[in-house]
Every structure is written in C-alpha cells, then in structure tokens.
Short mmCIF file of C-alpha atoms in Angstrom, two decimals:
data_model
loop_
_atom_site.label_atom_id
_atom_site.label_comp_id
_atom_site.label_asym_id
_atom_site.label_seq_id
_atom_site.Cartn_x
_atom_site.Cartn_y
_atom_site.Cartn_z
CA MET A 968 3.46 19.51 -13.38
CA ILE A 969 0.87 16.81 -12.80
CA THR A 970 -2.22 16.90 -14.99
CA VAL A 971 -5.47 15.28 -13.91
CA GLU A 972 -7.69 15.11 -16.99
CA ARG A 973 -11.42 14.35 -16.86
CA VAL A 974 -10.88 11.78 -14.12
CA SER A 975 -13.95 9.84 -12.96
CA LYS A 976 -14.14 6.95 -10.55
CA ARG A 977 -16.91 4.62 -9.53
CA TYR A 978 -16.56 1.47 -7.45
CA GLY A 979 -18.52 -1.43 -8.90
CA ARG A 980 -21.96 -0.24 -9.96
CA GLY A 981 -22.20 2.42 -7.28
CA ALA A 982 -22.67 6.12 -7.85
CA PRO A 983 -19.58 7.92 -9.17
CA VAL A 984 -17.21 9.03 -6.41
CA LEU A 985 -15.44 11.46 -8.73
CA SER A 986 -16.90 13.06 -11.85
CA GLU A 987 -14.80 14.59 -14.62
CA VAL A 988 -12.17 16.14 -12.37
CA ASP A 989 -9.72 18.44 -14.18
CA LEU A 990 -6.80 19.70 -12.16
CA THR A 991 -3.17 20.69 -12.59
CA LEU A 992 -0.75 20.35 -9.71
CA GLU A 993 2.32 22.57 -9.67
CA PRO A 994 5.21 22.26 -7.22
CA GLY A 995 3.85 23.50 -3.90
CA VAL A 996 1.09 22.46 -1.53
CA THR A 997 -2.38 21.83 -2.90
CA VAL A 998 -5.06 21.24 -0.29
CA ILE A 999 -8.18 19.34 -1.29
CA THR A 1000 -11.09 20.48 0.84
CA GLY A 1001 -14.62 19.10 1.02
CA GLY A 1002 -16.92 17.25 3.35
CA ASN A 1003 -16.97 13.55 4.24
CA GLY A 1004 -17.54 11.41 1.18
CA SER A 1005 -16.77 14.21 -1.27
CA GLY A 1006 -14.15 12.06 -3.03
CA LYS A 1007 -10.98 13.56 -1.51
CA SER A 1008 -9.34 10.27 -0.55
CA THR A 1009 -10.25 8.69 -3.88
CA LEU A 1010 -8.64 11.59 -5.76
CA LEU A 1011 -5.51 11.16 -3.64
CA ARG A 1012 -5.44 7.42 -4.26
CA ILE A 1013 -5.71 8.03 -8.00
CA VAL A 1014 -2.92 10.64 -8.10
CA SER A 1015 -0.66 8.42 -5.97
CA GLY A 1016 -1.24 5.54 -8.37
CA THR A 1017 -2.77 3.16 -5.83
CA THR A 1018 -5.99 2.98 -7.83
CA ALA A 1019 -6.77 3.62 -11.48
CA PRO A 1020 -9.52 6.03 -12.57
CA THR A 1021 -12.58 4.50 -14.25
CA SER A 1022 -12.10 7.05 -17.01
CA GLY A 1023 -9.74 9.94 -17.66
CA ARG A 1024 -6.04 10.04 -17.05
CA VAL A 1025 -3.33 11.36 -14.76
CA GLY A 1026 -0.10 12.45 -16.42
CA GLY A 1027 3.30 13.75 -15.43
CA VAL A 1028 3.52 12.02 -12.04
CA PRO A 1029 7.12 12.40 -10.84
CA LYS A 1030 9.00 9.75 -8.86
CA PRO A 1031 9.55 8.89 -6.09
CA VAL A 1032 6.11 9.14 -4.51
CA GLY A 1033 5.50 9.30 -0.76
CA TYR A 1034 2.04 8.29 0.45
CA VAL A 1035 0.34 8.51 3.83
CA PRO A 1036 -3.09 6.84 3.82
CA GLU A 1037 -6.02 8.25 5.73
CA ARG A 1038 -5.80 5.52 8.36
CA PHE A 1039 -2.41 3.88 8.74
CA PRO A 1040 -3.00 0.31 9.96
CA ALA A 1041 -2.73 -0.14 13.71
CA GLY A 1042 -1.81 -3.83 13.73
CA MET A 1043 1.62 -3.78 12.09
CA ARG A 1044 3.84 -6.63 13.22
CA LEU A 1045 7.31 -5.27 12.41
CA SER A 1046 9.06 -2.84 14.72
CA THR A 1047 9.41 0.81 13.75
CA ASP A 1048 13.14 0.39 13.10
CA ASP A 1049 12.68 -2.72 10.97
CA TYR A 1050 9.75 -1.25 9.04
CA LEU A 1051 11.56 1.97 8.15
CA ARG A 1052 14.73 0.01 7.31
CA HIS A 1053 12.79 -2.23 4.92
CA MET A 1054 10.90 0.69 3.35
CA ALA A 1055 14.20 2.52 2.76
CA ALA A 1056 15.75 -0.61 1.24
CA ILE A 1057 12.81 -1.01 -1.15
CA ARG A 1058 13.41 2.61 -2.14
CA ARG A 1059 17.08 1.70 -2.73
CA LEU A 1060 18.45 4.13 -0.16
CA PRO A 1061 21.95 3.28 1.09
CA THR A 1062 21.75 1.76 4.58
CA ASP A 1063 23.63 4.53 6.40
CA VAL A 1064 21.68 7.30 4.64
CA ALA A 1065 18.41 5.53 5.45
CA ARG A 1066 19.29 5.08 9.11
CA ALA A 1067 20.27 8.74 9.49
CA ARG A 1068 17.18 9.99 7.66
CA ALA A 1069 14.81 7.79 9.70
CA ALA A 1070 16.43 8.87 12.96
CA GLU A 1071 16.24 12.54 11.94
CA LEU A 1072 12.56 12.33 10.97
CA LEU A 1073 11.55 10.46 14.13
CA ALA A 1074 13.53 12.88 16.32
CA ARG A 1075 12.04 15.97 14.70
CA LEU A 1076 8.51 14.57 14.98
CA ALA A 1077 9.28 13.75 18.64
CA PHE A 1078 8.48 10.06 18.25
CA HIS A 1079 8.17 8.70 21.79
CA GLY A 1080 7.67 4.99 21.28
CA GLU A 1081 9.73 1.85 21.68
CA SER A 1082 11.28 1.72 18.21
CA THR A 1083 12.25 -1.96 18.54
CA ALA A 1084 8.77 -3.13 19.65
CA PRO A 1085 6.08 -4.22 17.18
CA MET A 1086 4.33 -1.17 15.72
CA ALA A 1087 1.01 -2.59 16.92
CA THR A 1088 2.01 -1.52 20.43
CA LEU A 1089 2.41 2.15 19.43
CA SER A 1090 -0.12 4.87 20.21
CA LYS A 1091 -2.08 6.38 17.34
CA GLY A 1092 0.03 9.52 17.33
CA ASN A 1093 3.31 7.61 17.25
CA THR A 1094 2.00 5.32 14.49
CA GLN A 1095 1.11 8.41 12.47
CA LYS A 1096 4.64 9.73 12.95
CA VAL A 1097 6.04 6.49 11.51
CA ALA A 1098 3.58 6.79 8.61
CA ILE A 1099 4.87 10.30 7.88
CA ALA A 1100 8.49 9.21 8.26
CA GLN A 1101 8.14 6.36 5.71
CA ALA A 1102 6.64 8.77 3.17
CA LEU A 1103 9.49 11.29 3.58
CA LEU A 1104 12.41 8.81 3.67
CA ALA A 1105 13.50 9.23 0.07
CA GLU A 1106 12.85 12.95 -0.56
CA PRO A 1107 9.73 12.37 -2.66
CA ALA A 1108 8.97 14.43 -5.76
CA LEU A 1109 5.26 13.83 -5.11
CA LEU A 1110 3.83 13.69 -1.59
CA VAL A 1111 0.27 12.46 -1.20
CA LEU A 1112 -0.89 12.91 2.38
CA ASP A 1113 -4.42 11.99 3.43
CA GLU A 1114 -5.27 13.72 6.72
CA PRO A 1115 -1.64 13.56 7.88
CA TRP A 1116 -2.25 15.77 10.93
CA SER A 1117 -4.77 13.43 12.51
CA GLY A 1118 -3.51 12.11 15.83
CA LEU A 1119 -0.46 14.41 15.94
CA ASP A 1120 0.22 16.58 18.97
CA ASP A 1121 0.65 20.35 18.51
CA ALA A 1122 4.43 20.26 18.34
CA ALA A 1123 4.50 17.48 15.76
CA ALA A 1124 1.78 19.26 13.76
CA VAL A 1125 4.08 22.28 13.43
CA VAL A 1126 7.03 20.04 12.48
CA LEU A 1127 4.95 18.35 9.77
CA GLY A 1128 4.25 21.80 8.32
CA GLU A 1129 8.00 22.48 8.30
CA LEU A 1130 8.77 19.13 6.69
CA LEU A 1131 6.18 19.82 4.00
CA GLY A 1132 7.68 23.27 3.47
CA GLU A 1133 11.16 21.76 3.03
CA ALA A 1134 9.87 19.20 0.53
CA VAL A 1135 8.08 21.90 -1.44
CA ASP A 1136 11.16 24.16 -1.36
CA GLY A 1137 13.01 21.24 -2.93
CA GLY A 1138 10.54 21.28 -5.83
CA ALA A 1139 8.09 18.62 -4.65
CA VAL A 1140 4.38 18.55 -5.40
CA ALA A 1141 2.33 17.99 -2.25
CA LEU A 1142 -1.32 16.96 -2.41
CA VAL A 1143 -2.96 17.08 0.99
CA THR A 1144 -6.33 16.69 2.66
CA ASP A 1145 -6.80 18.12 6.10
CA HIS A 1146 -9.94 19.02 8.01
CA LEU A 1147 -8.03 20.34 11.02
CA GLY A 1148 -7.04 23.59 9.30
CA HIS A 1149 -3.26 23.13 9.39
CA ALA A 1150 -2.63 22.75 5.66
CA ARG A 1151 -4.34 25.93 4.53
CA ARG A 1152 -2.08 27.95 6.82
CA LEU A 1153 1.01 26.73 5.00
CA PRO A 1154 2.66 29.45 2.95
CA GLY A 1155 1.52 29.37 -0.66
CA ALA A 1156 -1.05 26.63 -0.11
CA CYS A 1157 -3.56 26.37 -2.95
CA LEU A 1158 -7.08 25.31 -1.97
CA VAL A 1159 -9.25 23.14 -4.20
CA GLN A 1160 -12.75 22.19 -3.17
CA LEU A 1161 -14.55 18.95 -4.00
CA ARG A 1162 -18.28 18.55 -3.50
CA ALA A 1163 -19.87 15.15 -4.16
CA GLY A 1164 -16.99 14.25 -6.46
CA VAL A 1165 -17.17 17.45 -8.50
CA LEU A 1166 -14.47 20.09 -8.45
CA GLN A 1167 -15.97 23.44 -7.44
CA PRO A 1168 -15.22 26.09 -10.06
CA GLY A 1169 -13.28 29.17 -9.06
CA ALA A 1170 -12.42 27.81 -5.67
CA ALA A 1171 -8.70 27.78 -6.23
CA PRO A 1172 -7.40 31.16 -7.38
CA ASN A 1173 -9.65 33.48 -5.36
CA SER A 1174 -9.77 31.48 -2.21
CA LEU A 1175 -8.24 34.01 0.19
CA VAL A 1176 -9.78 37.08 1.78
CA SER A 1177 -7.81 39.76 3.61
CA ILE A 1178 -9.55 41.42 6.50
CA GLU A 1179 -8.51 44.60 8.33
CA LEU A 1180 -9.72 44.89 11.91
CA ASP A 1181 -9.48 47.71 14.45
CA ARG A 1182 -9.44 47.32 18.27
CA ALA A 1183 -8.36 43.73 17.63
CA ALA A 1184 -4.75 43.41 18.83
CA ASP A 1185 -5.80 42.00 22.22
CA HIS A 1186 -7.58 39.16 20.46
CA LEU A 1187 -4.72 38.30 18.07
CA ASP A 1188 -4.11 34.77 19.39
CA LEU A 1189 -7.80 33.99 19.36
CA LEU A 1190 -8.14 35.21 15.76
CA ARG A 1191 -5.08 33.25 14.67
CA ALA A 1192 -6.62 30.06 16.04
CA MET A 1193 -9.86 30.51 14.09
CA PRO A 1194 -10.46 27.92 11.37
CA GLY A 1195 -9.26 28.96 7.94
CA VAL A 1196 -6.97 31.77 9.11
CA VAL A 1197 -3.77 31.71 7.04
CA ARG A 1198 -2.00 34.49 8.92
CA ALA A 1199 -2.79 37.41 11.23
CA THR A 1200 -0.44 40.22 12.17
CA ALA A 1201 -0.92 43.11 14.58
CA ALA A 1202 0.14 46.74 14.10
CA GLY A 1203 -0.85 48.96 17.00
CA THR A 1204 -4.44 48.07 17.80
CA ARG A 1205 -5.06 46.91 14.24
CA VAL A 1206 -4.90 43.35 12.95
CA SER A 1207 -4.48 42.29 9.34
CA ALA A 1208 -5.76 38.76 8.79
CA VAL A 1209 -5.83 36.57 5.72
CA ALA A 1210 -8.37 33.76 5.73
CA ALA A 1211 -9.79 31.18 3.37
CA ARG A 1212 -12.89 32.54 1.68
CA GLU A 1213 -15.24 29.90 3.01
CA HIS A 1214 -14.20 30.80 6.56
CA SER A 1215 -14.16 34.59 6.18
CA ASP A 1216 -17.79 35.08 7.30
CA GLY A 1217 -17.17 33.07 10.44
CA LEU A 1218 -14.04 35.08 11.17
CA LEU A 1219 -15.89 38.40 10.69
CA ALA A 1220 -18.74 37.29 12.94
CA GLU A 1221 -16.31 36.27 15.66
CA ALA A 1222 -14.35 39.53 15.31
CA LEU A 1223 -17.54 41.57 15.70
CA ARG A 1224 -18.60 39.48 18.67
CA LEU A 1225 -15.23 40.21 20.31
CA GLY A 1226 -15.86 43.93 19.87
CA CYS A 1227 -13.47 44.53 16.97
CA SER A 1228 -14.31 46.98 14.26
CA VAL A 1229 -14.12 45.87 10.61
CA ARG A 1230 -12.15 48.40 8.53
CA GLY A 1231 -11.98 46.52 5.27
CA VAL A 1232 -12.59 43.22 3.52
CA ARG A 1233 -10.87 42.44 0.24
CA LEU A 1234 -10.75 39.38 -2.00
CA GLN A 1235 -7.14 38.45 -2.78
CA SER A 1236 -7.50 37.50 -6.41
CA GLY A 1237 -4.87 35.03 -7.51
CA ALA A 1238 -3.04 35.27 -4.23
CA ALA A 1239 -3.45 31.64 -3.32
CA ARG A 1240 -0.33 30.73 -5.19
CA MET B 24 13.05 -6.39 -6.00
CA THR B 25 15.14 -8.41 -3.51
CA ALA B 26 14.49 -5.75 -0.88
CA LEU B 27 10.74 -6.00 -1.50
CA VAL B 28 10.75 -9.82 -1.24
CA ARG B 29 12.82 -9.59 1.95
CA TYR B 30 10.34 -7.15 3.48
CA LEU B 31 7.35 -9.33 2.53
CA LEU B 32 9.19 -12.35 3.97
CA ALA B 33 10.01 -10.53 7.23
CA ASP B 34 6.37 -9.51 7.62
CA LEU B 35 5.19 -13.04 6.79
CA VAL B 36 7.58 -14.59 9.31
CA ARG B 37 6.28 -12.21 12.00
CA SER B 38 2.68 -13.14 11.11
CA GLN B 39 3.44 -16.88 11.62
CA ARG B 40 0.77 -17.64 9.00
CA TYR B 41 3.26 -19.72 6.99
CA LEU B 42 3.46 -22.23 9.86
CA PRO B 43 0.17 -24.14 9.32
CA VAL B 44 1.08 -24.53 5.64
CA VAL B 45 4.52 -25.97 6.36
CA ILE B 46 3.21 -28.21 9.16
CA ALA B 47 0.44 -29.56 6.89
CA PHE B 48 2.94 -30.48 4.17
CA LEU B 49 5.38 -32.06 6.65
CA ALA B 50 2.48 -34.11 8.07
CA VAL B 51 1.59 -35.29 4.55
CA LEU B 52 5.20 -36.33 3.91
CA GLY B 53 5.35 -38.12 7.25
CA VAL B 54 2.20 -40.12 6.54
CA LEU B 55 3.28 -40.94 2.97
CA TYR B 56 6.77 -42.19 3.73
CA SER B 57 6.57 -43.63 7.24
CA GLY B 58 5.19 -46.92 5.89
CA ASP B 59 6.39 -48.65 2.74
CA PRO B 60 5.82 -46.18 -0.10
CA GLY B 61 6.73 -48.68 -2.82
CA ASP B 62 8.47 -47.76 -6.06
CA PRO B 63 10.51 -44.52 -5.66
CA VAL B 64 9.10 -42.72 -8.73
CA SER B 65 5.43 -43.58 -8.25
CA ALA B 66 5.69 -42.76 -4.54
CA TYR B 67 6.28 -39.12 -5.50
CA ALA B 68 2.75 -38.95 -6.94
CA GLY B 69 1.25 -38.74 -3.44
CA SER B 70 3.21 -35.67 -2.34
CA CYS B 71 2.81 -34.07 -5.80
CA VAL B 72 -0.98 -34.34 -5.42
CA MET B 73 -0.72 -32.55 -2.07
CA VAL B 74 1.89 -29.92 -2.96
CA TYR B 75 -0.53 -28.49 -5.55
CA PRO B 76 -3.21 -27.24 -3.08
CA ILE B 77 -0.65 -26.56 -0.34
CA ALA B 78 1.39 -24.27 -2.63
CA ALA B 79 -1.88 -22.53 -3.55
CA TRP B 80 -2.58 -22.08 0.19
CA PHE B 81 0.91 -20.61 0.71
CA ALA B 82 0.39 -18.15 -2.17
CA VAL B 83 -2.91 -17.05 -0.59
CA VAL B 84 -1.09 -16.50 2.71
CA VAL B 85 1.60 -14.37 1.00
CA ALA B 86 -1.01 -12.39 -0.95
CA THR B 87 -3.08 -11.61 2.15
CA ALA B 88 -0.41 -11.30 4.86
CA GLU B 89 -0.35 -7.50 4.92
CA ASP B 90 -3.29 -5.32 5.90
CA PRO B 91 -4.89 -3.99 2.65
CA VAL B 92 -4.07 -0.36 3.50
CA GLN B 93 -0.53 -1.30 4.49
CA ARG B 94 -0.21 -2.99 1.13
CA THR B 95 -1.14 0.20 -0.74
CA VAL B 96 1.70 1.95 1.10
CA THR B 97 4.04 -0.90 0.16
CA ALA B 98 2.90 -0.64 -3.46
CA VAL B 99 3.64 3.10 -3.59
CA THR B 100 7.02 2.48 -1.93
CA ALA B 101 7.85 -0.27 -4.44
CA GLY B 102 6.98 2.04 -7.34
CA GLY B 103 3.55 0.70 -8.27
CA TRP B 104 1.31 -2.36 -8.22
CA GLY B 105 3.24 -4.04 -11.03
CA ARG B 106 6.41 -4.29 -8.99
CA LEU B 107 4.53 -5.14 -5.81
CA GLN B 108 2.67 -8.07 -7.37
CA VAL B 109 5.90 -9.34 -8.92
CA GLY B 110 7.37 -9.29 -5.41
CA VAL B 111 4.35 -11.15 -4.00
CA ALA B 112 4.58 -13.73 -6.79
CA GLY B 113 8.33 -13.99 -6.19
CA LEU B 114 7.91 -14.81 -2.49
CA ALA B 115 5.07 -17.26 -3.22
CA THR B 116 7.30 -18.96 -5.81
CA LEU B 117 10.19 -19.15 -3.34
CA GLY B 118 7.80 -20.94 -0.98
CA ALA B 119 6.78 -23.33 -3.77
CA VAL B 120 10.44 -24.11 -4.48
CA THR B 121 11.03 -24.77 -0.77
CA LEU B 122 8.02 -27.12 -0.56
CA SER B 123 9.20 -28.88 -3.75
CA VAL B 124 12.69 -29.46 -2.39
CA LEU B 125 11.15 -30.81 0.84
CA GLY B 126 8.90 -33.13 -1.18
CA ALA B 127 11.74 -34.39 -3.37
CA VAL B 128 14.22 -34.97 -0.54
CA ALA B 129 11.86 -36.34 2.14
CA PRO B 130 11.62 -39.95 0.84
CA VAL B 131 15.41 -40.11 0.49
CA LEU B 132 15.69 -39.33 4.18
CA ILE B 133 12.61 -41.14 5.55
CA SER B 134 11.82 -44.21 3.45
CA GLY B 135 14.05 -47.27 3.37
CA HIS B 136 14.18 -47.42 -0.44
CA PRO B 137 17.36 -46.49 -2.29
CA TYR B 138 16.89 -43.28 -4.36
CA GLY B 139 19.23 -42.43 -7.23
CA PRO B 140 19.91 -38.91 -8.57
CA VAL B 141 17.61 -39.52 -11.58
CA GLU B 142 14.63 -40.38 -9.36
CA VAL B 143 15.23 -37.35 -7.13
CA ALA B 144 15.57 -35.08 -10.18
CA ILE B 145 12.28 -36.40 -11.59
CA GLY B 146 10.68 -35.91 -8.17
CA LEU B 147 11.92 -32.34 -7.94
CA GLY B 148 10.75 -31.49 -11.47
CA ALA B 149 7.36 -33.03 -10.80
CA HIS B 150 6.96 -31.13 -7.52
CA LEU B 151 8.00 -27.85 -9.17
CA SER B 152 5.40 -28.26 -11.95
CA CYS B 153 2.62 -29.01 -9.47
CA SER B 154 3.61 -26.40 -6.88
CA PHE B 155 4.04 -23.60 -9.45
CA THR B 156 0.57 -24.40 -10.76
CA GLY B 157 -0.68 -24.18 -7.17
CA THR B 158 1.07 -20.82 -6.72
CA ALA B 159 -0.64 -19.51 -9.86
CA VAL B 160 -4.04 -20.70 -8.57
CA GLY B 161 -3.38 -19.10 -5.17
CA LEU B 162 -2.48 -15.74 -6.74
CA LEU B 163 -5.54 -15.88 -9.00
CA VAL B 164 -8.05 -16.46 -6.20
CA SER B 165 -6.73 -14.18 -3.46
CA ARG B 166 -6.61 -10.45 -2.83
CA PRO B 167 -6.65 -8.26 -4.90
CA VAL B 168 -8.53 -10.51 -7.37
CA ILE B 169 -10.95 -11.95 -4.77
CA ASN B 170 -11.08 -9.76 -1.68
CA ARG B 171 -12.95 -12.01 0.76
CA ILE B 172 -10.99 -14.88 2.27
CA GLY B 173 -14.02 -17.20 2.37
CA TRP B 174 -14.59 -16.91 -1.37
CA THR B 175 -10.84 -17.31 -1.84
CA ALA B 176 -10.98 -20.69 -0.09
CA VAL B 177 -14.04 -21.78 -2.09
CA ALA B 178 -12.44 -20.74 -5.39
CA ALA B 179 -9.10 -22.40 -4.60
CA MET B 180 -10.72 -25.70 -3.61
CA GLY B 181 -13.01 -25.49 -6.62
CA ILE B 182 -10.16 -25.06 -9.09
CA VAL B 183 -8.07 -27.80 -7.48
CA VAL B 184 -10.96 -30.29 -7.39
CA ILE B 185 -12.00 -29.54 -10.98
CA THR B 186 -8.47 -29.83 -12.39
CA PHE B 187 -7.51 -33.08 -10.63
CA PRO B 188 -9.66 -35.39 -12.82
CA LEU B 189 -8.07 -33.88 -15.96
CA LYS B 190 -5.92 -36.96 -16.55
CA ARG B 191 -2.86 -36.50 -18.73
CA MET B 192 -3.50 -32.75 -18.99
CA PRO B 193 -0.45 -30.66 -18.30
CA PRO B 194 0.69 -29.31 -15.99
CA VAL B 195 -0.62 -31.40 -13.05
CA GLY B 196 -2.39 -34.37 -14.69
CA ALA B 197 0.45 -35.16 -17.07
CA VAL B 198 2.99 -35.12 -14.26
CA LEU B 199 0.88 -37.39 -12.04
CA GLY B 200 0.40 -39.79 -14.99
CA LEU B 201 4.14 -39.85 -15.62
CA LEU B 202 4.83 -40.74 -11.98
CA SER B 203 2.18 -43.44 -11.64
CA ASP B 204 3.28 -45.06 -14.97
CA ARG B 205 6.95 -44.87 -13.90
CA ASP B 206 7.54 -43.63 -17.45
CA VAL B 207 11.12 -42.51 -16.80
CA GLY B 208 11.96 -42.51 -20.51
CA HIS B 209 9.51 -39.70 -21.26
CA ALA B 210 10.21 -37.80 -18.04
CA LEU B 211 12.22 -34.95 -19.59
CA PRO B 212 9.72 -33.79 -22.27
CA VAL B 213 6.71 -34.19 -19.95
CA LEU B 214 8.34 -32.32 -17.06
CA ALA B 215 9.75 -29.60 -19.33
CA GLY B 216 6.38 -29.06 -21.00
CA SER B 217 4.40 -29.05 -17.76
CA GLY B 218 6.98 -26.90 -16.01
CA ALA B 219 6.91 -24.34 -18.82
CA LEU B 220 3.10 -24.27 -18.77
CA ALA B 221 3.10 -23.84 -14.98
CA ALA B 222 5.54 -20.93 -15.34
CA VAL B 223 3.28 -19.32 -17.96
CA LEU B 224 0.29 -19.70 -15.60
CA LEU B 225 2.32 -17.97 -12.88
CA VAL B 226 3.09 -15.01 -15.15
CA VAL B 227 -0.57 -14.76 -16.20
CA ALA B 228 -1.75 -14.91 -12.58
CA THR B 229 0.71 -12.15 -11.62
CA ALA B 230 -0.53 -9.95 -14.47
CA VAL B 231 -4.17 -10.53 -13.51
CA SER B 232 -3.46 -9.65 -9.87
CA ARG B 233 -1.72 -6.44 -10.91
CA PHE B 234 -4.68 -5.45 -13.09
CA ALA B 235 -7.13 -6.21 -10.27
CA ALA B 236 -5.09 -4.23 -7.73
CA ARG B 237 -5.22 -1.07 -9.82
CA ARG B 238 -8.99 -1.37 -10.26
CA SER B 239 -9.87 -1.83 -6.61
#
C-alpha cells in the first residue's frame, strides 16, 4: 500500500499546485480525475518519484516503477528496438526475456511503425505505444500512467485496458489520469477527484451510481458509449447501467431524451473498490 | 549502471552533439603541437588550460542530450534520480578521461620532441585533474541545476574565467604551475592532491544535480 501524506507542491514562488493531499493507494486501478491544471500530473510525478513534494511524504512505493508521461517526447533519436532494448537492460532484464516481452507488447498494441527507424519518424499513436511498452517491460509493481490513452486507436485502447488489468491482477498498483473515459470503465477502478490541487472529500467510495432504465435496450450501445458509464447490460427491454456519479445526471438526461423510462437510481456506496 | 551509461552514450552518439567538443579539442592540440612546443612538460600546460573548459562543455552536452521529459522516464527506469545522475556523471567522466588521454598522447605523436614515460604520466595526471574539474563545473551549471542553456553557458564561462587566475590553487592552478615550472620532483604530491580534490568536486556536483532534479 502506498501512502501519500499531507503532500503539497509549489513550483518556485507560484501558487501551490497541490495542497495537503492525503491518499492511500491499494493494489488496483486508481483514477485521478479533475480539470486542466488541477494538479493531476504533479501528483503522478510525485508518486512516481520524478519530483519531490514541497512538504509531506510518500511512503511504501514498491519497485519496479513504470511511468508514462503525459506527453512522450516526439523527437527521440534511437529506434524503437534500440530504445526498448536499452530500457530493458537498465531494468536488468535478461536479453532474451526483454526481446520477447517487447515484441509481445508491441504486437498486442498493434504497433505499426518501422521499429528500426528513429522514433522521431513515428506517428503520435505509435510513439504512445512505445511509451506504454517501456513502462510495462519489467512487470512493474507500481504503474504511473498520465493520459496513457491519448493518441491510441480504439483497438489499442482496449488492449491497454487489458494490459492494466493483467498488471493489477498480478498485484500492481496503477495510478492513472484519463479524460477520455477509458480508465473509469476498468473493473474495480477507484475514482479520486482533484480540484485546484485539493482532494475532493467523499469522491472515492461513493463514486458510482446504478441506474435502471425501461424501454432502453435499443439504445444499449449509445448508453454504453456515454462518458462515465462503467457498464451497461440489457435484460428484455430493460437496461441496468452503472456510471460515475459526476456523469449520472448527464446519462439520465440522455436516457430521457432517447425516450427511456427511469425505473430507479441508486448510489452504490463503497462499490468503487 | 553500465547499461544506463551505454544507453546515455548511444543516445549521445545519435545526437552528434559530442562532435563539436571533440573537434574543438583536436583543433587545439593541432595548433599547440604543429609548431615547436618547447619543453615536453611545460608544453602540456597549453592543452591542460583548454581541456578544463572543453570537459565542462562535454559534461553540459551529456547532461542536456536527452529531452527533459525523456530524462524523467529514464530516471524512473534507472530507479531514481540518484542513479540517473550517477550515470550522467559517469559518462561525462568517461569523456573527460578520453580527452585527457588524447591530450597526453598527442604531443608524443605530433611534436618532434622525445617524450619519456614519466613526462607522459605527468601529462596524463595533469589532464585528468583539469578535465575532472571541468566535468564537475559542467554538471554544476547544466540541467537540472540550471535549466536554460544560455545561463548554463554564462555560468560555465564565468566559473572558468574566475578560477583561472587562482595561481597555485588546486586543482587547476596548482597543476598549471607545476607544468610551467617543470617541477617534476614535486609532480606526484601535486597531481595526487589536485586529482583527489577534482574527484571530490565531481562527487559534490553529482550530489547537487541529484538534489536539483528531485526539486524541479
């Protein structure tokens, strides 16, 4: 378990980016939500150890750590093969294990670039796939992923969810930001909201709402694609949906607009984990 | 740690930013030894004066070769900023050793004077003291301590210019004095003392850069 205790961060003499953040991270996926500039990336940088908090402390960080920054640099000079080979060597992976693992990750993510050409020539999506691959090379005990879905195509986005699920099944802690809505749909994902560097109280345990809809089965795919929907299943004409609390009003409004009938709305207390 | 240094070296080689440094030092050696450099020991003073800022320049190149975000990924991969900055310092030091060997061997190959093993050993020791000091200066003034390359250049030149007039002060002044006096009898204690001090400066610079990296 990772403990974040009263962590604050300010850069230079600027306003604090994070204020007195208290958080415990258990094995599983924790999603940090919040608007632009709410301090998400800074919190991730602190937990991953790439920057130190101005005050407070982070304890119990397991090793190894895998990190995907918000924007992986586009101008890398080494080729994909060379870069992953070097990263694996720094992590002390045996050469044959490293080669197999890198090939497996790139294949599953459907990397379609020239793996012997400089990485600067890769598209944004392919670069992001290499960024994810380097973080997952050594079966990390802590995964810190800052907007890892950005630039990925739909198929790779699903694969990333599977890879995260496998890491978490192996006991890893995953700390993720994601404004595309993929992370919150992961099974067991715990949502934590930051606003202007302050953790929002009560956001985590009661963050899911289950909604029962009638005359909704025809719209199942549409409802599933709504932001914040964790899962939606149909039985006859009825649909049972589970959505993040901050998106439940939007989901209800859309359901009513589609002509569905709302049969019940219930807060899932403690169901986030 | 070897794997980290090899990665940093591979990235540096691809960047080609080491080339101007090496060419500058080779040009210095060519100019110094193409004419008559005079006494073997005192002739080393010229290239020792130049290896100090050039080693600092090389350390700046090593410290700033990677994109800053790429470097955070490398730091996490290496297991933290401490290990990463040791790797950076290690590669910068390897460069300083390479420049020192070039500086010590060049007159043997280029100039017409006969050089004995004692003179070459003194030359190598003198170059190592000066280049290690330069490496420490380069690490102290570049990212992550000073994040803007213009200020890095100003700070590096400032430190080099201020420390040159410090005659007889180890590590650089004492070594240059030793060479210009041809004081071969006192070579061992002077070089050992200056070399040790230069090594301490390197360790301090590495520690400062690690501290700065975590704060940024």
